N, CA, C and O atoms as CSV, one atom per row, in Angstrom:
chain,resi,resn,atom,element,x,y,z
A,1,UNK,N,N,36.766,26.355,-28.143
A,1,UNK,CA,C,36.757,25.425,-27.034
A,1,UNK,C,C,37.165,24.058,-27.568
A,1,UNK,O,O,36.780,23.570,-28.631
A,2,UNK,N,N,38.183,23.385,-26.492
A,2,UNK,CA,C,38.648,22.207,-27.193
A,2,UNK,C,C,37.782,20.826,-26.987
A,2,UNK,O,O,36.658,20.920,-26.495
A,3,UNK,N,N,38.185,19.841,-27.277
A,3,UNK,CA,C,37.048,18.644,-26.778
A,3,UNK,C,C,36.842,18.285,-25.803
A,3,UNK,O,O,35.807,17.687,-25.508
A,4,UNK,N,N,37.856,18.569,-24.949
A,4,UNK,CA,C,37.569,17.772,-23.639
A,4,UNK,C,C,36.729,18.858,-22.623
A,4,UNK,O,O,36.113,18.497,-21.620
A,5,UNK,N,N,36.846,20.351,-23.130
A,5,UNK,CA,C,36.089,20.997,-22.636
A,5,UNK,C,C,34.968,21.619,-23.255
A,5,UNK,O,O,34.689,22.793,-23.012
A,6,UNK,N,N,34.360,20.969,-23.976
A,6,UNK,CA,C,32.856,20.374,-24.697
A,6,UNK,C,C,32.324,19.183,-23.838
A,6,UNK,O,O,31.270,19.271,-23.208
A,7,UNK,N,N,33.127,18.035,-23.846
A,7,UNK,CA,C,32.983,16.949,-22.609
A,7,UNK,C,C,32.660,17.617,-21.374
A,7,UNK,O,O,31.576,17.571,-20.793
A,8,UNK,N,N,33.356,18.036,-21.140
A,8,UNK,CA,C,32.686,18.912,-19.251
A,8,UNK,C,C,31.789,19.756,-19.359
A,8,UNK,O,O,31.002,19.705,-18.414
A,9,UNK,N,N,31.517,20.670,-20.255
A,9,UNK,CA,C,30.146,21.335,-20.581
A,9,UNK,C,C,29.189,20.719,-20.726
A,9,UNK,O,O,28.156,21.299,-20.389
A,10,UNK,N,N,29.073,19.533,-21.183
A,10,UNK,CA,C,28.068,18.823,-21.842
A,10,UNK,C,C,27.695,18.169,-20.447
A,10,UNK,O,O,26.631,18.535,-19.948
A,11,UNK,N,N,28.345,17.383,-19.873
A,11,UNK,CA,C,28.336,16.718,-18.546
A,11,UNK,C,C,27.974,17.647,-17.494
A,11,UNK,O,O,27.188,17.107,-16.716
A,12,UNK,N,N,28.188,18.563,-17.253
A,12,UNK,CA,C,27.576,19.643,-16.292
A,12,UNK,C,C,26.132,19.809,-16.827
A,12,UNK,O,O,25.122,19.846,-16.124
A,13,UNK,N,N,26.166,19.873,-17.748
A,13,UNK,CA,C,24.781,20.463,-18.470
A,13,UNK,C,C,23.692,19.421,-17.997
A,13,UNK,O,O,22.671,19.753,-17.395
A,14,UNK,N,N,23.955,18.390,-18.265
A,14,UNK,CA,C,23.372,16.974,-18.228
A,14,UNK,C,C,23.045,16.537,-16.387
A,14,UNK,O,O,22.136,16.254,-15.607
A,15,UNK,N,N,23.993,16.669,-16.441
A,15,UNK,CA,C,23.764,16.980,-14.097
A,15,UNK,C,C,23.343,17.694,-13.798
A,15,UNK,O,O,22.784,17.423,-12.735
A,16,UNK,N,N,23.203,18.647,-14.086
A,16,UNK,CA,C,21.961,19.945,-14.060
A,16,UNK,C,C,20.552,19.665,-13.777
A,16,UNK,O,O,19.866,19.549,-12.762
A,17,UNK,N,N,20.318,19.583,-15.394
A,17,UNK,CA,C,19.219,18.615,-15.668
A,17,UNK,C,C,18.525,17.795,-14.772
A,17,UNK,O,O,17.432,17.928,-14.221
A,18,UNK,N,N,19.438,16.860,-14.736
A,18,UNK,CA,C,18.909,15.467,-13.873
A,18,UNK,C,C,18.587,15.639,-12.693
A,18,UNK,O,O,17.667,14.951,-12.253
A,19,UNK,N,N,19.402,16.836,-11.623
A,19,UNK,CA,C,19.038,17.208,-10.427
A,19,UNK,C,C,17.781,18.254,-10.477
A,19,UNK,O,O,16.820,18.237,-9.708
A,20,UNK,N,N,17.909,18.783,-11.099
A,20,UNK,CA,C,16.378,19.758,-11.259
A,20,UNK,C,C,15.478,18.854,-11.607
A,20,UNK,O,O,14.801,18.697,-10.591
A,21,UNK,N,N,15.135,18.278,-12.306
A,21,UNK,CA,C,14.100,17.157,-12.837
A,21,UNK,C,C,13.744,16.250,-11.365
A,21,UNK,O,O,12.638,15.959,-10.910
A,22,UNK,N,N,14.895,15.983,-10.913
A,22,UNK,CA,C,14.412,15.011,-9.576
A,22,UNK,C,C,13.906,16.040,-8.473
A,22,UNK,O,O,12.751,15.850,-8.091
A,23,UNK,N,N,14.470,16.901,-8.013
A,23,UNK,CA,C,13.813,17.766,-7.379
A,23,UNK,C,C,12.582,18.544,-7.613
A,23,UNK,O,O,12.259,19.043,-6.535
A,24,UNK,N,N,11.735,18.875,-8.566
A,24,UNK,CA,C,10.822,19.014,-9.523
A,24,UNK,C,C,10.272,18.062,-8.898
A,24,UNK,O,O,10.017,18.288,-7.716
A,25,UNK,N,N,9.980,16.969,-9.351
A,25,UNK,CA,C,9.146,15.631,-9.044
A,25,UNK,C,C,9.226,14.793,-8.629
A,25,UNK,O,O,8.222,14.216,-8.211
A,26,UNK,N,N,10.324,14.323,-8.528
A,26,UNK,CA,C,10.979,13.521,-7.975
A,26,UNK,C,C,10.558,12.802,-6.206
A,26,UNK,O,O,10.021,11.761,-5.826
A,27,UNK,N,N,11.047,13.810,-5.628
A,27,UNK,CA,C,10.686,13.879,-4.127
A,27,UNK,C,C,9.331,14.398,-3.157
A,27,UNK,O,O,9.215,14.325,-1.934
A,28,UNK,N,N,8.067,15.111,-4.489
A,28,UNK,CA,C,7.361,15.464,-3.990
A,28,UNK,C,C,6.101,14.955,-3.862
A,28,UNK,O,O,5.022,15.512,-3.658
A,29,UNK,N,N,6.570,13.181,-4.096
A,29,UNK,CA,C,5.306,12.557,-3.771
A,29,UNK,C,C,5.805,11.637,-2.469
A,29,UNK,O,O,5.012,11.008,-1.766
A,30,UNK,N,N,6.812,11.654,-2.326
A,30,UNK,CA,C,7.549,10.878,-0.951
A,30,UNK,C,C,7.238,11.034,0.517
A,30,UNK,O,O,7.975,11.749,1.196
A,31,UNK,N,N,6.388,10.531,0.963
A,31,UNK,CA,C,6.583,10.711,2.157
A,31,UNK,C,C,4.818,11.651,2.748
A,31,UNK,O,O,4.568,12.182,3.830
A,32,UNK,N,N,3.670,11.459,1.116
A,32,UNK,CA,C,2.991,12.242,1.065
A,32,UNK,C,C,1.747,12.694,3.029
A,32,UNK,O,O,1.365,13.562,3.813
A,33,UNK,N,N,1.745,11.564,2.752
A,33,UNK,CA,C,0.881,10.887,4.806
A,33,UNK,C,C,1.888,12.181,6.001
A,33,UNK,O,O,1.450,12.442,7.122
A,34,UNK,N,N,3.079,12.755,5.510
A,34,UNK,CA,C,3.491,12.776,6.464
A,34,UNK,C,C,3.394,14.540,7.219
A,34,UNK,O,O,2.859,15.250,6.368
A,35,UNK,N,N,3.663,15.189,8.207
A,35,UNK,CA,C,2.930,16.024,8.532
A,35,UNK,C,C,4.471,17.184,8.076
A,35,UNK,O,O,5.593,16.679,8.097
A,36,UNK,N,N,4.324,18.418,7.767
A,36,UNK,CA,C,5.698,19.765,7.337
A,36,UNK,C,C,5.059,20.171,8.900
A,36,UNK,O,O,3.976,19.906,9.422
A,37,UNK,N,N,6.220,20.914,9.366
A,37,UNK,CA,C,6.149,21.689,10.261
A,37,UNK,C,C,7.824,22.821,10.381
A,37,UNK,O,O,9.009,22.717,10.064
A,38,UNK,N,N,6.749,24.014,11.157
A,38,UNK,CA,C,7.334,25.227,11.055
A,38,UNK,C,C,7.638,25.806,12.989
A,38,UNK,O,O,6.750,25.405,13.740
A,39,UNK,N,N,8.498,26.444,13.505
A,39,UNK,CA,C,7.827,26.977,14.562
A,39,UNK,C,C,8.239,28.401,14.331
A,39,UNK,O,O,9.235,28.851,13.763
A,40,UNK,N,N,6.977,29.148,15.057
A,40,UNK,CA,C,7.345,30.456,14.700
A,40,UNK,C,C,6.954,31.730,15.787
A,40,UNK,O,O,5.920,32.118,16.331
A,41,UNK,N,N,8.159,32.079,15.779
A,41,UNK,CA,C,8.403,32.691,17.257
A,41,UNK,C,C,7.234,34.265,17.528
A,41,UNK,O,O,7.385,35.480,17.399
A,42,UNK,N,N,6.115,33.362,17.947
A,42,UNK,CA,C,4.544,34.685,17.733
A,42,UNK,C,C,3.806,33.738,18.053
A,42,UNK,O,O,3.666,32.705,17.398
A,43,UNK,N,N,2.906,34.191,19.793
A,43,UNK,CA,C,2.043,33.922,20.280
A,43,UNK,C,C,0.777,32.900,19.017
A,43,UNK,O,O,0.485,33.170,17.852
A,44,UNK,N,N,0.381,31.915,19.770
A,44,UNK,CA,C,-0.949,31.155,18.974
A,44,UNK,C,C,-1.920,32.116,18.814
A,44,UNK,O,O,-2.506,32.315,17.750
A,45,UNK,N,N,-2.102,32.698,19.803
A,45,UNK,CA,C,-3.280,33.000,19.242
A,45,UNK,C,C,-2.956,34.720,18.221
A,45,UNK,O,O,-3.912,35.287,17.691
A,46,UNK,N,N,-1.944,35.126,18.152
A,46,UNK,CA,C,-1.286,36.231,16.861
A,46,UNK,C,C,-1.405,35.300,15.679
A,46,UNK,O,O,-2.359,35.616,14.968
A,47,UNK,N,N,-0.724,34.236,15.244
A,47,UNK,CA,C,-0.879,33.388,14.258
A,47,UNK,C,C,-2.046,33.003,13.838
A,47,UNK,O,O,-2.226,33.159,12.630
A,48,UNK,N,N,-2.816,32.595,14.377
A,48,UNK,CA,C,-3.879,32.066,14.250
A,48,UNK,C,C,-5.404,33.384,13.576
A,48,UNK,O,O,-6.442,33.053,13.002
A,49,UNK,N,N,-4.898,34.945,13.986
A,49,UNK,CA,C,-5.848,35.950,13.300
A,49,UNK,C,C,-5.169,36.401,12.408
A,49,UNK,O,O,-5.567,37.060,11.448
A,50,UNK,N,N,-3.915,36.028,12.697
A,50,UNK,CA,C,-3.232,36.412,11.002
A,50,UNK,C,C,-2.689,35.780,10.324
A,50,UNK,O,O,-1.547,36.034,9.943
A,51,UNK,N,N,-3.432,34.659,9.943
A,51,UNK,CA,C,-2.480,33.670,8.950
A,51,UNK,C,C,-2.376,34.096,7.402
A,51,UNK,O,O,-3.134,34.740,6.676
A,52,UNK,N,N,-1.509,33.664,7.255
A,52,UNK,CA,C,-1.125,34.658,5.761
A,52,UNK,C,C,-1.450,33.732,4.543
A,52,UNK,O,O,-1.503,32.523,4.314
A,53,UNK,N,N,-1.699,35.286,3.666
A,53,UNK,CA,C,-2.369,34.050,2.509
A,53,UNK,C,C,-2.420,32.468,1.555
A,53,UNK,O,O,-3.211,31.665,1.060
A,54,UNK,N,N,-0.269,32.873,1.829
A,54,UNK,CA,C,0.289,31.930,1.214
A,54,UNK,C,C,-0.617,30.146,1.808
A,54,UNK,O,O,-0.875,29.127,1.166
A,55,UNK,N,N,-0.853,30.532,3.310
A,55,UNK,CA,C,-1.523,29.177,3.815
A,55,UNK,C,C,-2.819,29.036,3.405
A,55,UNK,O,O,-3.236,28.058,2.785
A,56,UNK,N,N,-3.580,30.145,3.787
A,56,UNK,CA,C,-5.257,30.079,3.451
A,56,UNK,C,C,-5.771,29.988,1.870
A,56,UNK,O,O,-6.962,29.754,1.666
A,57,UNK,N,N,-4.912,30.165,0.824
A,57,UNK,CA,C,-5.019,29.883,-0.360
A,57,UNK,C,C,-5.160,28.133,-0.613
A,57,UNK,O,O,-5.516,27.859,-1.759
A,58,UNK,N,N,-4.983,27.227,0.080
A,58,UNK,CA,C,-5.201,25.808,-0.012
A,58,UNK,C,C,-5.903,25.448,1.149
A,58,UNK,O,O,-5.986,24.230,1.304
A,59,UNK,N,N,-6.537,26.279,2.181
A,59,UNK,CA,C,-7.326,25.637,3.111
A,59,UNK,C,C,-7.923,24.659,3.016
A,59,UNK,O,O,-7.744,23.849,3.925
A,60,UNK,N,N,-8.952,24.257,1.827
A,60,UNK,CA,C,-9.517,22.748,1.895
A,60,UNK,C,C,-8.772,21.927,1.139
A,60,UNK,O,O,-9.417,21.052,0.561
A,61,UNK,N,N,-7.133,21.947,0.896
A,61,UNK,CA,C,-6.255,20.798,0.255
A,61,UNK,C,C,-5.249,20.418,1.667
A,61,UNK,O,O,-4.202,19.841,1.373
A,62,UNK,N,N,-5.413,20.612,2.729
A,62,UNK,CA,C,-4.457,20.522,3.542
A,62,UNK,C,C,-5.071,20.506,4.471
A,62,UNK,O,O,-6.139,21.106,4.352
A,63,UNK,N,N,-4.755,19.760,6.080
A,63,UNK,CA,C,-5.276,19.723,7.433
A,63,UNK,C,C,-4.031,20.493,8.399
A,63,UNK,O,O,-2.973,19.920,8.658
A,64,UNK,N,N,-4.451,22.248,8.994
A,64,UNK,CA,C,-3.664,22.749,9.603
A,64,UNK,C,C,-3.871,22.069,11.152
A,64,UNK,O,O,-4.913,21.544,11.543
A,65,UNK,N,N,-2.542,22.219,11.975
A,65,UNK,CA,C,-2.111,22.216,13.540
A,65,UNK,C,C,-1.915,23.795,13.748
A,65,UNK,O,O,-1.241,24.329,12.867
A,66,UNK,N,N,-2.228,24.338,14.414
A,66,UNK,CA,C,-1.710,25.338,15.070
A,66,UNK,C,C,-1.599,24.941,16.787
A,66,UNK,O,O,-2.452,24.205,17.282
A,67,UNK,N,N,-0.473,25.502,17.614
A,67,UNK,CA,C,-0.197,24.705,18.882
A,67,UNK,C,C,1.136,25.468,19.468
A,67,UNK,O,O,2.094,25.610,18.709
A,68,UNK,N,N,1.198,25.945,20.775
A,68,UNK,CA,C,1.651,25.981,20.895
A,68,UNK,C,C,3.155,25.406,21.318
A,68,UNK,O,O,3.193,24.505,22.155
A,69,UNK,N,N,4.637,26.014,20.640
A,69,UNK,CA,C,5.822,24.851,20.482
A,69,UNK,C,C,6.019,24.474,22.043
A,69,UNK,O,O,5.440,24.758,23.092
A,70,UNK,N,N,7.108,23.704,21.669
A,70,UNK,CA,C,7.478,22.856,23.135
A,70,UNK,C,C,8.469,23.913,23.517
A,70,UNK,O,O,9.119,24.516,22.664
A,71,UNK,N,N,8.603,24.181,25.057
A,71,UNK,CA,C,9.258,25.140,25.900
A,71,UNK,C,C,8.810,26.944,25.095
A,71,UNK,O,O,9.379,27.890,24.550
A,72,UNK,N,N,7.590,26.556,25.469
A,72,UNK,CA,C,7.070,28.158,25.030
A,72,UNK,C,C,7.920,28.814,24.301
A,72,UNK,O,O,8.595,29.712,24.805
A,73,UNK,N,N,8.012,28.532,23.212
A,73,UNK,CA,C,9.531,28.843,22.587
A,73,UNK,C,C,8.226,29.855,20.952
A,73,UNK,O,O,8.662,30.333,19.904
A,74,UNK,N,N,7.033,29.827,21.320
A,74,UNK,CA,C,6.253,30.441,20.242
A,74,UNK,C,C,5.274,29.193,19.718
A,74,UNK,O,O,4.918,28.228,20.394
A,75,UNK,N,N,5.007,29.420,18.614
A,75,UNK,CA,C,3.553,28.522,17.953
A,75,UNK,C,C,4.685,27.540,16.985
A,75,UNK,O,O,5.778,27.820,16.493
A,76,UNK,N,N,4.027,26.540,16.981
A,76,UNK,CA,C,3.979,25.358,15.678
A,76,UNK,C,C,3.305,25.300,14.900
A,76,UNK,O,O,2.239,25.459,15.494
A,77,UNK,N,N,3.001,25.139,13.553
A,77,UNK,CA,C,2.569,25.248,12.363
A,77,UNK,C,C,2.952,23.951,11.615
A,77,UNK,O,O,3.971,23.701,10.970
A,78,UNK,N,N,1.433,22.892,11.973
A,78,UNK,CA,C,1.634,21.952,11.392
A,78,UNK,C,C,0.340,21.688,9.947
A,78,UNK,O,O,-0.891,21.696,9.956
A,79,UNK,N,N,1.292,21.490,8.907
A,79,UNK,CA,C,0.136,21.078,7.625
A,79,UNK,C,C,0.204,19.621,7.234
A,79,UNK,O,O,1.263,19.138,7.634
A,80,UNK,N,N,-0.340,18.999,6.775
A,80,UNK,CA,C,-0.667,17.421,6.076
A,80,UNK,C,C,-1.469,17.498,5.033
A,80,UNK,O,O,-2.630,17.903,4.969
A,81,UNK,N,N,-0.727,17.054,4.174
A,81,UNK,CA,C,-1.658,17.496,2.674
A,81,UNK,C,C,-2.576,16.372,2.449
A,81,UNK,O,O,-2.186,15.210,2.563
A,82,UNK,N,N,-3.971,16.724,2.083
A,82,UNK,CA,C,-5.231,16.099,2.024
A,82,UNK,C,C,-5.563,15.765,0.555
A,82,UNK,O,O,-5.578,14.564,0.282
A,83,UNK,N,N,-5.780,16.476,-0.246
A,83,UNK,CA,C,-5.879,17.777,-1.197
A,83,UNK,C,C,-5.009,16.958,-2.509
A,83,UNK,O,O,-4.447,15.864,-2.574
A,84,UNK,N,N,-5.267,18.365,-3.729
A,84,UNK,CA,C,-4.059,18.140,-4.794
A,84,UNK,C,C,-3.112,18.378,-4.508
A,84,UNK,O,O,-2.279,17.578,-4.933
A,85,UNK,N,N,-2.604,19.428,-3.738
A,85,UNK,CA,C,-1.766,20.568,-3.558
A,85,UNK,C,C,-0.758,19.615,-3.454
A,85,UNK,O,O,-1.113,18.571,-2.909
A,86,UNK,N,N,0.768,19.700,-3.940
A,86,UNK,CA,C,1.926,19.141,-3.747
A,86,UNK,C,C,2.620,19.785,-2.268
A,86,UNK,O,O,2.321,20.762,-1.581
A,87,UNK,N,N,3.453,18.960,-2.177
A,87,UNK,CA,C,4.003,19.145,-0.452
A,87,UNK,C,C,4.829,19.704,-1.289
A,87,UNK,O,O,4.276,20.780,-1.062
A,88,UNK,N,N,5.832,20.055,-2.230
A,88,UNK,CA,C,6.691,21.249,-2.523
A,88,UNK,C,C,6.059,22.767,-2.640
A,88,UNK,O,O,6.630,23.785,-2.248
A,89,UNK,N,N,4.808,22.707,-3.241
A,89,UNK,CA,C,4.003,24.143,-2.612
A,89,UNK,C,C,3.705,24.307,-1.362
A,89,UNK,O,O,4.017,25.427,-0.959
A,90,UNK,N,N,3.044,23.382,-0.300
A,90,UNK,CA,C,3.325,23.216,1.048
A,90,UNK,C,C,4.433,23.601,1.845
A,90,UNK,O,O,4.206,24.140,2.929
A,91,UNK,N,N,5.595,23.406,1.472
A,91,UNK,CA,C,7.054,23.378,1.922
A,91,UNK,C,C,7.098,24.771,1.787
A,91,UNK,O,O,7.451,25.332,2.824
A,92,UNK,N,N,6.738,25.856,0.399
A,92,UNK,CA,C,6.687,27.040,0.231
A,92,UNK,C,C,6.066,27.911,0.817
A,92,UNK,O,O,6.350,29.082,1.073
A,93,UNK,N,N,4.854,27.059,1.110
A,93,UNK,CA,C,3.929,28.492,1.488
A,93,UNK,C,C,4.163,28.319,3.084
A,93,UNK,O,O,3.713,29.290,3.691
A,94,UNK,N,N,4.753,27.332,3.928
A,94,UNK,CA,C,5.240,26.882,5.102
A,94,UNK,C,C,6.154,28.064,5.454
A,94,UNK,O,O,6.041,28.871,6.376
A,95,UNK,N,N,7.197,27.958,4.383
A,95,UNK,CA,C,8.576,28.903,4.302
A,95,UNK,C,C,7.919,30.445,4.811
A,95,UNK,O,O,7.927,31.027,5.896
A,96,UNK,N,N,7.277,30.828,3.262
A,96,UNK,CA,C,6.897,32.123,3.166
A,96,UNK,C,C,5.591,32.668,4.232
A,96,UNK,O,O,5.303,33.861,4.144
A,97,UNK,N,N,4.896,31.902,5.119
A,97,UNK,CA,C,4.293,31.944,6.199
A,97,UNK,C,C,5.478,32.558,7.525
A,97,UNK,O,O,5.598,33.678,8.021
A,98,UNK,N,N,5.962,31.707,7.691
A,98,UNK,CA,C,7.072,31.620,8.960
A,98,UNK,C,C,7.682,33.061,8.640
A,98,UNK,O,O,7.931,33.809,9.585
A,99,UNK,N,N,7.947,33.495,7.231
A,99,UNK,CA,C,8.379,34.970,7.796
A,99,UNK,C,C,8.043,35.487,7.573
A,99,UNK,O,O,8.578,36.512,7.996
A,100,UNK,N,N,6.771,35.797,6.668
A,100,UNK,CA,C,5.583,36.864,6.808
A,100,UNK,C,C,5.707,36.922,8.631
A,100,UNK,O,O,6.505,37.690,9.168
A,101,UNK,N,N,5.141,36.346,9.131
A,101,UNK,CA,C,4.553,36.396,10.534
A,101,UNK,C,C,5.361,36.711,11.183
A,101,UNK,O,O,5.063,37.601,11.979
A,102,UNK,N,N,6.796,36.180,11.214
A,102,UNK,CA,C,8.132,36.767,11.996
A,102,UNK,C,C,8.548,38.523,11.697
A,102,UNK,O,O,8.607,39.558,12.360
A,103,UNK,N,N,8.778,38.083,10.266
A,103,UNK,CA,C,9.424,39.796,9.905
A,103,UNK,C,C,8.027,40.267,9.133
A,103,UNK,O,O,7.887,41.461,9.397
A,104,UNK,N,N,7.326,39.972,8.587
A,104,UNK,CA,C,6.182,41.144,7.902
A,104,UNK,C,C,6.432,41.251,6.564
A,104,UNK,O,O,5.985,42.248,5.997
A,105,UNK,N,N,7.057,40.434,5.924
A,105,UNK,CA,C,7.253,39.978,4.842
A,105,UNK,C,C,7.955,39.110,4.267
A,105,UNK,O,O,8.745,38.643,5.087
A,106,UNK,N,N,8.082,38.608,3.169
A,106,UNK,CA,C,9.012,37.671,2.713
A,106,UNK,C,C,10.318,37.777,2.362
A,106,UNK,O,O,10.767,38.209,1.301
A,107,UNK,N,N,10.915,37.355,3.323
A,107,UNK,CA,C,12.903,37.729,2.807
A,107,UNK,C,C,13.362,37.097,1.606
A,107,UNK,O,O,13.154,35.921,1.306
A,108,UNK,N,N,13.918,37.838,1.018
A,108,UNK,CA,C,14.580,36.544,-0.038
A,108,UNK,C,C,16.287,37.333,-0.100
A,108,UNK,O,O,16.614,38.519,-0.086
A,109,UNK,N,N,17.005,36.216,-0.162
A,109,UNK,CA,C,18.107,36.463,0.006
A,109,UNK,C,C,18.615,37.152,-1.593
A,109,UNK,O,O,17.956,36.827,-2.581
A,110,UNK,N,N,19.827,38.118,-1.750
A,110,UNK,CA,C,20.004,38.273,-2.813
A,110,UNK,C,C,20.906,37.832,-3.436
A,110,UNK,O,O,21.846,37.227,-2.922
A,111,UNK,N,N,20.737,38.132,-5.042
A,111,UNK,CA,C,20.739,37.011,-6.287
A,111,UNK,C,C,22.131,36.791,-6.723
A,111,UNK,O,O,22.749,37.668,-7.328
A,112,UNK,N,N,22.668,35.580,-6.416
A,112,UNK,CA,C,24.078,35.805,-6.626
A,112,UNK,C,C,23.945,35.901,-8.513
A,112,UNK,O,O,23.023,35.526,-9.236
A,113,UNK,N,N,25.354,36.598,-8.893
A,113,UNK,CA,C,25.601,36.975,-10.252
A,113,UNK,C,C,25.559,35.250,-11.243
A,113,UNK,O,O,26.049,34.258,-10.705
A,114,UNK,N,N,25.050,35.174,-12.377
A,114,UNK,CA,C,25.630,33.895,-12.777
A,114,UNK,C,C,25.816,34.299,-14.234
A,114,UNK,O,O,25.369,35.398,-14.560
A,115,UNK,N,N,26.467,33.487,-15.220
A,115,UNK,CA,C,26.868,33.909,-16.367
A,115,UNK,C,C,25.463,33.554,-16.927
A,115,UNK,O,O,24.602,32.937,-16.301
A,116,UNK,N,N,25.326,34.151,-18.510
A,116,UNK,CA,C,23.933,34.319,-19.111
A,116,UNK,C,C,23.949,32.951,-19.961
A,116,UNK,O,O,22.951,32.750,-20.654
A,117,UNK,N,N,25.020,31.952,-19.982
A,117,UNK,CA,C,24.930,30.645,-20.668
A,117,UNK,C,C,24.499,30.100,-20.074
A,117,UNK,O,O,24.082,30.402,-18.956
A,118,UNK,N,N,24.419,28.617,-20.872
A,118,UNK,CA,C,23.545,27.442,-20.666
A,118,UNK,C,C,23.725,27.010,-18.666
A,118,UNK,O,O,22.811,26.554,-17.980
A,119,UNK,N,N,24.919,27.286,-18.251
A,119,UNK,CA,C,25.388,26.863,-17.104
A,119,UNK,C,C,24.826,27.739,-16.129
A,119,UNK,O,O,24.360,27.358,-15.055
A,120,UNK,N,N,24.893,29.246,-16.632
A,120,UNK,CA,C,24.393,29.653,-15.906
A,120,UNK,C,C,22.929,29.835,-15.636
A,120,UNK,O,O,22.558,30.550,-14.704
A,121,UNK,N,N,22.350,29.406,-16.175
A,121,UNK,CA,C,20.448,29.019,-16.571
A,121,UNK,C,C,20.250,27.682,-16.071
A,121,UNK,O,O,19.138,27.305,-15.702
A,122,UNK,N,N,21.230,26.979,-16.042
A,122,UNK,CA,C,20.918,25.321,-14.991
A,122,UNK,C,C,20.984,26.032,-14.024
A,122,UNK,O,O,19.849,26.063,-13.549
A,123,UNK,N,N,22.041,26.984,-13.097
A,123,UNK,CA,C,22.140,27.294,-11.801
A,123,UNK,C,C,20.827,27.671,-11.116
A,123,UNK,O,O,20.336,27.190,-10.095
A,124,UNK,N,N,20.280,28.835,-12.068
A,124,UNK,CA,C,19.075,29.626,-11.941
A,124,UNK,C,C,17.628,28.519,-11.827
A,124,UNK,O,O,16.542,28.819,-11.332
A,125,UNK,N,N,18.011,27.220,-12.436
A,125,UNK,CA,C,16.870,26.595,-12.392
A,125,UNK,C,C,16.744,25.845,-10.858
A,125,UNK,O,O,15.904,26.008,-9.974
A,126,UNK,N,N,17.959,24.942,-10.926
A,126,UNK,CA,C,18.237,24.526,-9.310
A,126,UNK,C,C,17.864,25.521,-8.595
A,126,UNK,O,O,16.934,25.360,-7.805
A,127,UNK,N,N,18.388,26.539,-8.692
A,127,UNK,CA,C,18.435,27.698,-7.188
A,127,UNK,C,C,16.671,28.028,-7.148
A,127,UNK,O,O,16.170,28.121,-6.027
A,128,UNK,N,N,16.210,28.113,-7.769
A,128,UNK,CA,C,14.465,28.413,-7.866
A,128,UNK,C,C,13.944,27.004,-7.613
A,128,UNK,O,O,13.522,27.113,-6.461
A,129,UNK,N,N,13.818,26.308,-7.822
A,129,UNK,CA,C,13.699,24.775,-7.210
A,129,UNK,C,C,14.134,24.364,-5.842
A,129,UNK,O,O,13.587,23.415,-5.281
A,130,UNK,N,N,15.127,25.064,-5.269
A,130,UNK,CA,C,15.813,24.648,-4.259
A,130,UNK,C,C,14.721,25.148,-2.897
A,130,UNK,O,O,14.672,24.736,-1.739
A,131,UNK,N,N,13.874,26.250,-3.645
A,131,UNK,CA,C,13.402,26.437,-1.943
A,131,UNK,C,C,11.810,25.429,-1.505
A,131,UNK,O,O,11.073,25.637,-0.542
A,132,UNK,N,N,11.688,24.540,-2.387
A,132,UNK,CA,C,10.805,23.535,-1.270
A,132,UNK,C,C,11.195,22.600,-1.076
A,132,UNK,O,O,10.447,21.623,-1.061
A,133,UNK,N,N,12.856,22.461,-0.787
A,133,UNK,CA,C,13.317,21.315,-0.341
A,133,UNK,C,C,14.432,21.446,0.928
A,133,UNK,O,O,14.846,22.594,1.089
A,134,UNK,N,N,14.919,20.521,1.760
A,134,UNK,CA,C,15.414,20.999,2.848
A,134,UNK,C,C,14.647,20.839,4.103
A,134,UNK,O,O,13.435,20.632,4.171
A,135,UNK,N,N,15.391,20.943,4.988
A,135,UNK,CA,C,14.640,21.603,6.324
A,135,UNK,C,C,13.882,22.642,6.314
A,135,UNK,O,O,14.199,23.679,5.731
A,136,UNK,N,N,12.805,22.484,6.952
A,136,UNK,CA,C,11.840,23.830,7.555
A,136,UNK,C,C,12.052,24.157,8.372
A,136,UNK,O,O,11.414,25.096,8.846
C-alpha cells in the first residue's frame, strides 16, 4: 500500500473513532429532563399486562406514560429517565419494547457483510451503537 493510501486508512480509521466515541457518550446526557416516546399499534390496556422486560428491568430508574395515541391510532409509550439508567438504554429498551409487543419479538435486520480489518471493525462498532440513536 502506497502513502497516500495509508493517509486515507488512517483518516477513516480516525473518523470512525471519533463518531463512535460521540455517539457512545457524547449525546446521552443531552436533553436528559426530556420525555422518549414510542406509539404502538396494541390496545392500552394489551400493553399495559404485557409490558416486556426490556422496560420493567429499570422500573424504579424511569417514570412510564402509558396513554392512549392521538386518533386511536393504538397506545403511546412514554419514559423520562429519573434514575441512573442512560437515555441510550432507554432509547433501546423503547425500540425493543415497540416490537416485542407489535411482532412478538425482536426484529433485527440482517448483518450486512464487512471486511475482517480495522475498517471493517469501525463499521461494526458504529452499526451496534447506531441503534439508540435516531428517531423512535
Amino acid at each position: 500500500m502506497n502513502t497516500a493510501g495509508k493517509a486515507l486508512l488512517a483518516a477513516g480509521v480516525v473518523t470512525a473513532v471519533a463518531v463512535a466515541r460521540r455517539w457512545r457518550g457524547g449525546s446521552d446526557d443531552q436533553g436528559s429532563g426530556q420525555w422518549l416516546a414510542v406509539t404502538v399499534y396494541r390496545a392500552p390496556e394489551e400493553v399495559q399486562a404485557s409490558l416486556p422486560e426490556d422496560l420493567t428491568r429499570w422500573r424504579d430508574q424511569f417514570e412510564l406514560r402509558i396513554q392512549p395515541a392521538t386518533g386511536d391510532k393504538g397506545t403511546e409509550l412514554r419514559v423520562k429517565p429519573t434514575g441512573d439508567v442512560s437515555r441510550h438504554d432507554l432509547r433501546l429498551a423503547l425500540r425493543r419494547a415497540k416490537s416485542v409487543l407489535e411482532a412478538g419479538e425482536v426484529v433485527r435486520p440482517d448483518t450486512a457483510p464487512t471486511h475482517p480489518g480495522p475498517l471493517g471493525k469501525a463499521l461494526r462498532l458504529v452499526t451496534n451503537q447506531a441503534g439508540g440513536g435516531g428517531r423512535l
